[in-house]
Amino acid sequence: MLPNVLQPKEADHVPVLAQEVRECLAVEPGETVVDATFGAGGHAALLAADLRGKGKLIAIDRDPTARTYFEQLAKRTLVNVRLLRGDFGVVLPQLAGNGVHADAILLDLGVSSMQLDRPERGFSYAADAPLDMRMDPTQDISARDVVNTWADRDLATIFRRYGEERYAKQIARAIVRRRREQPFERTGELVDTIKAAIPAPARFGDGHPAKRVFQALRIEVNGELDALANALPAALEMLRPGGRLAVISFHSLEDRIVKRFLRDRERGCTCPPDFPVCVCGHEPELRALQRRPIRPGQAELAANPRAGSARLRAAMKTGAEEA
Ligand SMILES: C[S@@+](CC[C@H](N)C(=O)[O-])C[C@H]1O[C@@H](n2cnc3c(N)ncnc32)[C@H](O)[C@@H]1O
């Protein structure tokens, strides 16, 4: 019998922009699909269904709890499925380096509802729990280590950079003062320290007062932006000509990395504009499938408020004509 926390339920994670992802990835029978953020397998189940019994699905997730959901999917589908546990920023370059090709690749970034809703994972400011935030619990560094050992200047930098926290400096100083008395062990202690460090009116505006610091710590602990930056070129390398890439991001830092990557790889010639002829010889590698990111509609937002900040960008690898 599985421990209660690992009992998978249908409603564990509602896949965001599910229909839009399917349309962008346009999976056909016989293709190879990579879901690099398997989670509870919501998107993967839909994409596996689109393979209509023929093809391959490679699932990746750094969180070992994904296995339980993967096993459920493996029992239900006729397609060839495989789960690789690890950071997609490492696994995708390894797959690309080994010559593995794909026709459709999905990255649905960030944390899943199962991670957020299980207080023992320490991602949520809404429940008192051990201060952890590791997507991969075997990883050495947790939020507890960052909060208890980093210099206040470095803490302030990540709160500002990854959380856009206005009171970054004040919060960082308060953390360092508090931990001199007693190291932080629990999310609740951090929430109390954040609340006490910011001016009273700021405690009531713009969401929960600890939201931005928790986001910053989560991004830092899991190296989220580096993983994304490493994954995108590898995903492009893996795609066959005509292959599709779809990325769902949940905050502007991620979306900026995706947007710049797509724009750079969509551009052909990189010669300065005053060059009379092209000397670089660069050809566009991708073609964006839409000019603006796709956002959830009213119906989806009403059914799943967590989709609120989701933005989907998708592109197709060029060269299908010559292939
Ligand atoms: C938003 S959830 C994906 C949910 C999934 N699309 C579904 O429908 O169930 C993000 C998942 O990606 C995983 N993840 C995030 N960053 C990762 C990384 N760098 N490498 C591997 N998995 C990662 C998380 O552990 C989480 O399970």
CSV table of C-alpha atoms and ligand atoms in Angstrom, one decimal:
chain,number,residue,atom,x,y,z
A,1,MET,CA,0.0,0.0,0.0
A,2,LEU,CA,1.3,3.4,-0.9
A,3,PRO,CA,1.7,6.0,1.8
A,4,ASN,CA,-1.2,8.4,1.7
A,5,VAL,CA,0.8,11.3,0.2
A,6,LEU,CA,1.6,9.2,-2.8
A,7,GLN,CA,-1.9,8.0,-3.6
A,8,PRO,CA,-2.4,9.5,-7.1
A,9,LYS,CA,-5.8,11.1,-7.7
A,10,GLU,CA,-7.3,12.3,-11.0
A,11,ALA,CA,-7.5,15.9,-9.6
A,12,ASP,CA,-3.9,16.0,-8.4
A,13,HIS,CA,-2.8,18.3,-11.2
A,14,VAL,CA,-5.1,19.8,-13.8
A,15,PRO,CA,-3.0,20.2,-17.0
A,16,VAL,CA,-2.9,23.9,-18.0
A,17,LEU,CA,-3.8,25.0,-21.5
A,18,ALA,CA,-4.2,21.4,-22.4
A,19,GLN,CA,-6.1,21.8,-25.6
A,20,GLU,CA,-3.8,24.5,-26.8
A,21,VAL,CA,-0.7,22.4,-26.1
A,22,ARG,CA,-2.3,19.5,-28.1
A,23,GLU,CA,-3.0,21.9,-31.0
A,24,CYS,CA,0.5,23.3,-31.0
A,25,LEU,CA,2.3,20.0,-30.7
A,26,ALA,CA,-0.1,18.3,-33.3
A,27,VAL,CA,1.1,14.8,-32.4
A,28,GLU,CA,0.7,12.2,-35.1
A,29,PRO,CA,0.7,8.4,-34.7
A,30,GLY,CA,4.2,6.9,-34.9
A,31,GLU,CA,6.0,10.0,-33.6
A,32,THR,CA,8.3,10.4,-30.6
A,33,VAL,CA,7.0,12.8,-27.9
A,34,VAL,CA,9.1,14.1,-25.0
A,35,ASP,CA,7.3,15.4,-21.9
A,36,ALA,CA,10.2,17.0,-20.0
A,37,THR,CA,8.0,17.9,-17.0
A,38,PHE,CA,5.8,14.8,-16.5
A,39,GLY,CA,4.4,15.7,-13.1
A,40,ALA,CA,1.1,13.9,-12.7
A,41,GLY,CA,1.1,13.0,-16.4
A,42,GLY,CA,-1.9,15.1,-17.3
A,43,HIS,CA,-0.4,16.5,-20.5
A,44,ALA,CA,1.4,13.3,-21.2
A,45,ALA,CA,-1.8,11.2,-21.1
A,46,LEU,CA,-3.4,13.5,-23.7
A,47,LEU,CA,-0.3,13.5,-26.0
A,48,ALA,CA,0.0,9.7,-25.6
A,49,ALA,CA,-3.7,9.5,-26.7
A,50,ASP,CA,-2.8,11.6,-29.8
A,51,LEU,CA,-0.3,8.9,-30.7
A,52,ARG,CA,-3.3,6.6,-31.1
A,53,GLY,CA,-1.4,3.5,-29.9
A,54,LYS,CA,1.6,4.0,-32.2
A,55,GLY,CA,4.8,5.8,-31.2
A,56,LYS,CA,6.9,6.6,-28.2
A,57,LEU,CA,6.6,8.9,-25.2
A,58,ILE,CA,9.7,9.8,-23.2
A,59,ALA,CA,8.8,11.3,-19.8
A,60,ILE,CA,11.2,13.3,-17.6
A,61,ASP,CA,10.8,14.6,-14.1
A,62,ARG,CA,13.3,15.3,-11.3
A,63,ASP,CA,10.7,14.5,-8.6
A,64,PRO,CA,10.6,10.8,-7.7
A,65,THR,CA,6.8,11.0,-7.0
A,66,ALA,CA,6.3,11.3,-10.7
A,67,ARG,CA,6.9,7.6,-11.0
A,68,THR,CA,3.6,6.6,-9.3
A,69,TYR,CA,1.7,8.7,-12.0
A,70,PHE,CA,3.9,7.4,-14.7
A,71,GLU,CA,3.2,3.8,-13.8
A,72,GLN,CA,-0.5,4.5,-14.0
A,73,LEU,CA,-0.1,5.9,-17.5
A,74,ALA,CA,2.1,3.0,-18.5
A,75,LYS,CA,-0.7,0.6,-17.6
A,76,ARG,CA,-3.3,2.5,-19.6
A,77,THR,CA,-1.5,3.3,-22.9
A,78,LEU,CA,-0.4,1.1,-25.8
A,79,VAL,CA,2.5,3.4,-26.8
A,80,ASN,CA,6.0,2.8,-25.8
A,81,VAL,CA,6.7,4.8,-22.6
A,82,ARG,CA,9.8,5.5,-20.6
A,83,LEU,CA,10.5,7.6,-17.6
A,84,LEU,CA,13.8,9.3,-17.0
A,85,ARG,CA,14.3,10.8,-13.6
A,86,GLY,CA,16.5,13.9,-13.5
A,87,ASP,CA,16.8,17.6,-14.3
A,88,PHE,CA,15.7,18.3,-17.9
A,89,GLY,CA,18.6,20.8,-18.1
A,90,VAL,CA,20.9,17.7,-17.8
A,91,VAL,CA,18.8,15.0,-19.3
A,92,LEU,CA,17.8,16.7,-22.6
A,93,PRO,CA,21.4,17.6,-23.4
A,94,GLN,CA,22.3,13.9,-22.7
A,95,LEU,CA,19.6,12.7,-25.0
A,96,ALA,CA,20.6,15.1,-27.7
A,97,GLY,CA,24.2,14.1,-27.3
A,98,ASN,CA,23.2,10.4,-27.7
A,99,GLY,CA,21.4,11.2,-31.0
A,100,VAL,CA,17.9,10.8,-29.7
A,101,HIS,CA,15.3,12.5,-31.9
A,102,ALA,CA,11.8,13.8,-31.1
A,103,ASP,CA,8.9,15.2,-33.1
A,104,ALA,CA,7.3,17.0,-30.2
A,105,ILE,CA,8.7,18.4,-26.9
A,106,LEU,CA,6.8,19.9,-24.0
A,107,LEU,CA,8.1,21.9,-21.0
A,108,ASP,CA,5.4,22.8,-18.5
A,109,LEU,CA,7.6,24.7,-16.1
A,110,GLY,CA,7.5,25.3,-12.3
A,111,VAL,CA,6.0,23.2,-9.6
A,112,SER,CA,2.9,21.0,-9.8
A,113,SER,CA,-0.2,21.1,-7.6
A,114,MET,CA,1.0,17.9,-5.9
A,115,GLN,CA,4.2,19.6,-4.9
A,116,LEU,CA,2.4,22.8,-3.7
A,117,ASP,CA,-0.4,21.1,-1.9
A,118,ARG,CA,1.8,18.6,0.0
A,119,PRO,CA,2.9,20.8,3.0
A,120,GLU,CA,5.8,18.4,3.8
A,121,ARG,CA,7.5,19.5,0.6
A,122,GLY,CA,7.9,23.0,2.1
A,123,PHE,CA,6.9,24.9,-1.1
A,124,SER,CA,3.9,26.7,0.3
A,125,TYR,CA,3.8,29.8,2.5
A,126,ALA,CA,0.2,28.8,3.3
A,127,ALA,CA,1.1,25.8,5.6
A,128,ASP,CA,3.6,25.5,8.3
A,129,ALA,CA,6.1,22.7,7.3
A,130,PRO,CA,9.8,22.0,7.1
A,131,LEU,CA,11.6,24.6,5.0
A,132,ASP,CA,12.6,22.5,2.0
A,133,MET,CA,11.4,23.4,-1.6
A,134,ARG,CA,13.6,20.8,-3.4
A,135,MET,CA,11.8,19.2,-6.4
A,136,ASP,CA,14.4,16.5,-6.1
A,137,PRO,CA,14.6,15.5,-2.5
A,138,THR,CA,18.0,13.8,-3.0
A,139,GLN,CA,19.5,17.1,-3.9
A,140,ASP,CA,21.9,18.5,-1.3
A,141,ILE,CA,20.8,22.2,-1.0
A,142,SER,CA,17.4,23.0,0.3
A,143,ALA,CA,15.7,26.3,1.2
A,144,ARG,CA,16.7,25.8,4.8
A,145,ASP,CA,20.4,25.9,3.8
A,146,VAL,CA,20.0,29.0,1.7
A,147,VAL,CA,18.1,30.9,4.4
A,148,ASN,CA,20.4,29.8,7.2
A,149,THR,CA,23.8,30.3,5.5
A,150,TRP,CA,23.7,32.9,2.8
A,151,ALA,CA,25.0,36.5,3.4
A,152,ASP,CA,22.2,39.1,3.6
A,153,ARG,CA,23.5,40.8,0.4
A,154,ASP,CA,23.1,37.5,-1.5
A,155,LEU,CA,19.7,36.8,-0.1
A,156,ALA,CA,18.6,40.3,-1.0
A,157,THR,CA,19.9,39.8,-4.5
A,158,ILE,CA,17.8,36.7,-5.2
A,159,PHE,CA,14.7,38.1,-3.5
A,160,ARG,CA,15.0,41.1,-5.9
A,161,ARG,CA,16.0,39.3,-9.0
A,162,TYR,CA,13.8,36.2,-8.8
A,163,GLY,CA,11.0,37.6,-6.7
A,164,GLU,CA,10.9,41.2,-7.7
A,165,GLU,CA,10.5,41.8,-4.0
A,166,ARG,CA,10.5,45.5,-3.1
A,167,TYR,CA,11.6,45.0,0.5
A,168,ALA,CA,14.4,42.5,-0.4
A,169,LYS,CA,17.0,44.3,1.7
A,170,GLN,CA,14.8,44.6,4.8
A,171,ILE,CA,13.7,41.0,4.6
A,172,ALA,CA,17.3,39.7,4.1
A,173,ARG,CA,18.5,41.7,7.1
A,174,ALA,CA,15.6,40.4,9.3
A,175,ILE,CA,16.4,36.8,8.3
A,176,VAL,CA,20.0,37.2,9.3
A,177,ARG,CA,19.0,38.8,12.6
A,178,ARG,CA,16.5,36.0,13.4
A,179,ARG,CA,18.8,33.2,12.5
A,180,ARG,CA,21.5,34.5,15.0
A,181,GLU,CA,19.0,33.6,17.7
A,182,GLN,CA,17.8,30.4,16.2
A,183,PRO,CA,18.2,28.8,12.7
A,184,PHE,CA,15.1,28.6,10.5
A,185,GLU,CA,13.6,25.1,10.3
A,186,ARG,CA,10.0,25.8,9.2
A,187,THR,CA,8.1,27.7,6.5
A,188,GLY,CA,6.0,29.4,9.2
A,189,GLU,CA,9.0,30.9,10.9
A,190,LEU,CA,10.1,32.4,7.6
A,191,VAL,CA,6.6,33.8,6.9
A,192,ASP,CA,6.5,35.4,10.3
A,193,THR,CA,9.9,37.0,9.8
A,194,ILE,CA,8.9,38.3,6.3
A,195,LYS,CA,5.7,39.8,7.7
A,196,ALA,CA,7.5,41.5,10.5
A,197,ALA,CA,10.2,43.0,8.1
A,198,ILE,CA,7.9,44.8,5.8
A,199,PRO,CA,5.8,47.9,6.4
A,200,ALA,CA,2.3,47.2,7.7
A,201,PRO,CA,0.4,48.4,4.6
A,202,ALA,CA,2.6,46.2,2.3
A,203,ARG,CA,1.3,43.2,4.2
A,204,PHE,CA,-2.1,43.6,2.7
A,205,GLY,CA,-1.5,44.5,-0.9
A,206,ASP,CA,-0.4,42.4,-3.9
A,207,GLY,CA,-1.0,38.8,-2.7
A,208,HIS,CA,0.5,37.1,0.3
A,209,PRO,CA,3.5,39.0,1.7
A,210,ALA,CA,5.7,35.9,1.5
A,211,LYS,CA,4.8,35.0,-2.1
A,212,ARG,CA,7.7,36.7,-3.8
A,213,VAL,CA,10.4,35.5,-1.3
A,214,PHE,CA,9.1,31.9,-1.6
A,215,GLN,CA,9.2,32.1,-5.4
A,216,ALA,CA,12.7,33.5,-5.3
A,217,LEU,CA,13.9,30.7,-2.9
A,218,ARG,CA,12.3,28.0,-5.0
A,219,ILE,CA,13.9,29.3,-8.2
A,220,GLU,CA,17.3,29.4,-6.5
A,221,VAL,CA,17.1,26.1,-4.7
A,222,ASN,CA,16.0,24.3,-7.9
A,223,GLY,CA,18.3,26.2,-10.3
A,224,GLU,CA,15.2,26.7,-12.4
A,225,LEU,CA,16.4,29.4,-14.8
A,226,ASP,CA,19.7,27.6,-15.6
A,227,ALA,CA,17.9,24.4,-16.2
A,228,LEU,CA,15.6,26.1,-18.7
A,229,ALA,CA,18.5,27.9,-20.4
A,230,ASN,CA,20.3,24.5,-20.8
A,231,ALA,CA,17.2,22.7,-21.9
A,232,LEU,CA,16.1,24.9,-24.8
A,233,PRO,CA,19.1,24.4,-27.2
A,234,ALA,CA,19.1,20.7,-26.4
A,235,ALA,CA,15.4,20.4,-27.2
A,236,LEU,CA,15.9,22.2,-30.5
A,237,GLU,CA,18.8,19.8,-31.3
A,238,MET,CA,16.6,16.8,-30.6
A,239,LEU,CA,13.8,18.0,-32.8
A,240,ARG,CA,13.5,16.5,-36.3
A,241,PRO,CA,12.8,19.0,-39.1
A,242,GLY,CA,9.1,20.0,-38.7
A,243,GLY,CA,9.2,19.0,-35.0
A,244,ARG,CA,7.3,21.2,-32.5
A,245,LEU,CA,8.4,22.7,-29.2
A,246,ALA,CA,5.9,24.0,-26.6
A,247,VAL,CA,6.8,25.8,-23.4
A,248,ILE,CA,4.4,26.9,-20.7
A,249,SER,CA,5.9,29.4,-18.2
A,250,PHE,CA,4.4,30.9,-15.1
A,251,HIS,CA,6.5,34.0,-14.5
A,252,SER,CA,8.1,36.7,-16.5
A,253,LEU,CA,11.7,35.5,-15.8
A,254,GLU,CA,11.0,32.1,-17.4
A,255,ASP,CA,8.9,33.6,-20.2
A,256,ARG,CA,11.7,36.1,-21.1
A,257,ILE,CA,14.2,33.2,-21.5
A,258,VAL,CA,11.8,31.4,-23.8
A,259,LYS,CA,10.9,34.4,-25.8
A,260,ARG,CA,14.5,35.4,-26.4
A,261,PHE,CA,15.5,31.9,-27.3
A,262,LEU,CA,12.7,31.6,-29.9
A,263,ARG,CA,13.4,35.0,-31.3
A,264,ASP,CA,17.2,34.3,-31.6
A,265,ARG,CA,16.6,31.0,-33.3
A,266,GLU,CA,13.9,32.4,-35.6
A,267,ARG,CA,16.2,35.0,-36.9
A,268,GLY,CA,18.3,34.0,-39.9
A,269,CYS,CA,21.1,36.4,-40.8
A,270,THR,CA,22.9,37.9,-37.8
A,271,CYS,CA,25.0,40.3,-39.9
A,272,PRO,CA,24.9,44.0,-38.9
A,273,PRO,CA,22.1,45.9,-40.8
A,274,ASP,CA,24.6,48.0,-42.8
A,275,PHE,CA,26.3,44.9,-44.4
A,276,PRO,CA,25.4,44.9,-48.1
A,277,VAL,CA,25.4,41.1,-48.3
A,278,CYS,CA,25.1,38.3,-45.8
A,279,VAL,CA,28.4,36.9,-44.6
A,280,CYS,CA,27.2,34.9,-41.6
A,281,GLY,CA,25.3,32.3,-43.5
A,282,HIS,CA,22.9,31.7,-40.6
A,283,GLU,CA,19.5,30.2,-41.5
A,284,PRO,CA,16.4,30.4,-39.2
A,285,GLU,CA,16.2,27.2,-37.1
A,286,LEU,CA,12.7,27.8,-35.7
A,287,ARG,CA,9.4,29.3,-36.9
A,288,ALA,CA,7.2,30.6,-34.1
A,289,LEU,CA,3.6,29.2,-34.3
A,290,GLN,CA,2.1,32.4,-33.0
A,291,ARG,CA,3.3,35.9,-32.5
A,292,ARG,CA,2.0,36.4,-29.0
A,293,PRO,CA,1.9,33.9,-26.1
A,294,ILE,CA,-1.3,31.9,-25.6
A,295,ARG,CA,-3.1,32.7,-22.3
A,296,PRO,CA,-5.8,30.7,-20.7
A,297,GLY,CA,-9.4,31.7,-21.5
A,298,GLN,CA,-12.1,32.7,-19.0
A,299,ALA,CA,-13.5,29.2,-18.7
A,300,GLU,CA,-10.1,27.7,-17.9
A,301,LEU,CA,-9.4,30.4,-15.3
A,302,ALA,CA,-12.8,29.9,-13.6
A,303,ALA,CA,-12.1,26.1,-13.4
A,304,ASN,CA,-8.4,26.4,-12.5
A,305,PRO,CA,-7.3,29.7,-10.9
A,306,ARG,CA,-3.7,28.4,-10.8
A,307,ALA,CA,-3.6,28.7,-14.6
A,308,GLY,CA,-3.7,32.5,-14.1
A,309,SER,CA,-0.1,33.4,-14.9
A,310,ALA,CA,0.4,30.6,-17.6
A,311,ARG,CA,1.8,31.6,-21.0
A,312,LEU,CA,2.4,29.2,-23.8
A,313,ARG,CA,4.9,29.7,-26.6
A,314,ALA,CA,5.4,27.2,-29.4
A,315,ALA,CA,7.6,26.9,-32.4
A,316,MET,CA,8.3,24.5,-35.3
A,317,LYS,CA,11.8,23.4,-36.3
A,318,THR,CA,12.6,24.5,-39.9
A,319,GLY,CA,14.0,22.3,-42.6
A,320,ALA,CA,11.0,20.0,-43.1
A,321,GLU,CA,10.8,21.0,-46.8
A,322,GLU,CA,14.4,19.8,-47.5
A,323,ALA,CA,14.2,16.7,-45.3
B,1,LIG,C1,3.8,22.2,-13.7
B,1,LIG,S1,4.3,20.6,-13.3
B,1,LIG,C2,3.9,19.7,-14.8
B,1,LIG,C3,2.6,19.0,-14.7
B,1,LIG,C4,2.3,18.1,-15.9
B,1,LIG,N1,2.4,18.8,-17.2
B,1,LIG,C5,0.9,17.5,-15.7
B,1,LIG,O1,0.0,17.7,-16.6
B,1,LIG,O2,0.7,16.8,-14.8
B,1,LIG,C6,6.0,20.7,-13.4
B,1,LIG,C7,6.8,19.4,-13.2
B,1,LIG,O3,8.0,19.6,-13.7
B,1,LIG,C8,9.0,19.1,-12.9
B,1,LIG,N2,10.2,19.9,-13.1
B,1,LIG,C9,10.4,21.2,-12.9
B,1,LIG,N3,11.6,21.6,-13.2
B,1,LIG,C10,12.2,20.5,-13.6
B,1,LIG,C11,13.5,20.2,-14.1
B,1,LIG,N4,14.5,21.1,-14.2
B,1,LIG,N5,13.8,18.9,-14.5
B,1,LIG,C12,12.9,18.0,-14.4
B,1,LIG,N6,11.7,18.1,-13.9
B,1,LIG,C13,11.3,19.4,-13.6
B,1,LIG,C14,8.4,19.3,-11.5
B,1,LIG,O4,9.0,18.3,-10.6
B,1,LIG,C15,6.9,19.0,-11.7
B,1,LIG,O5,6.6,17.7,-11.5
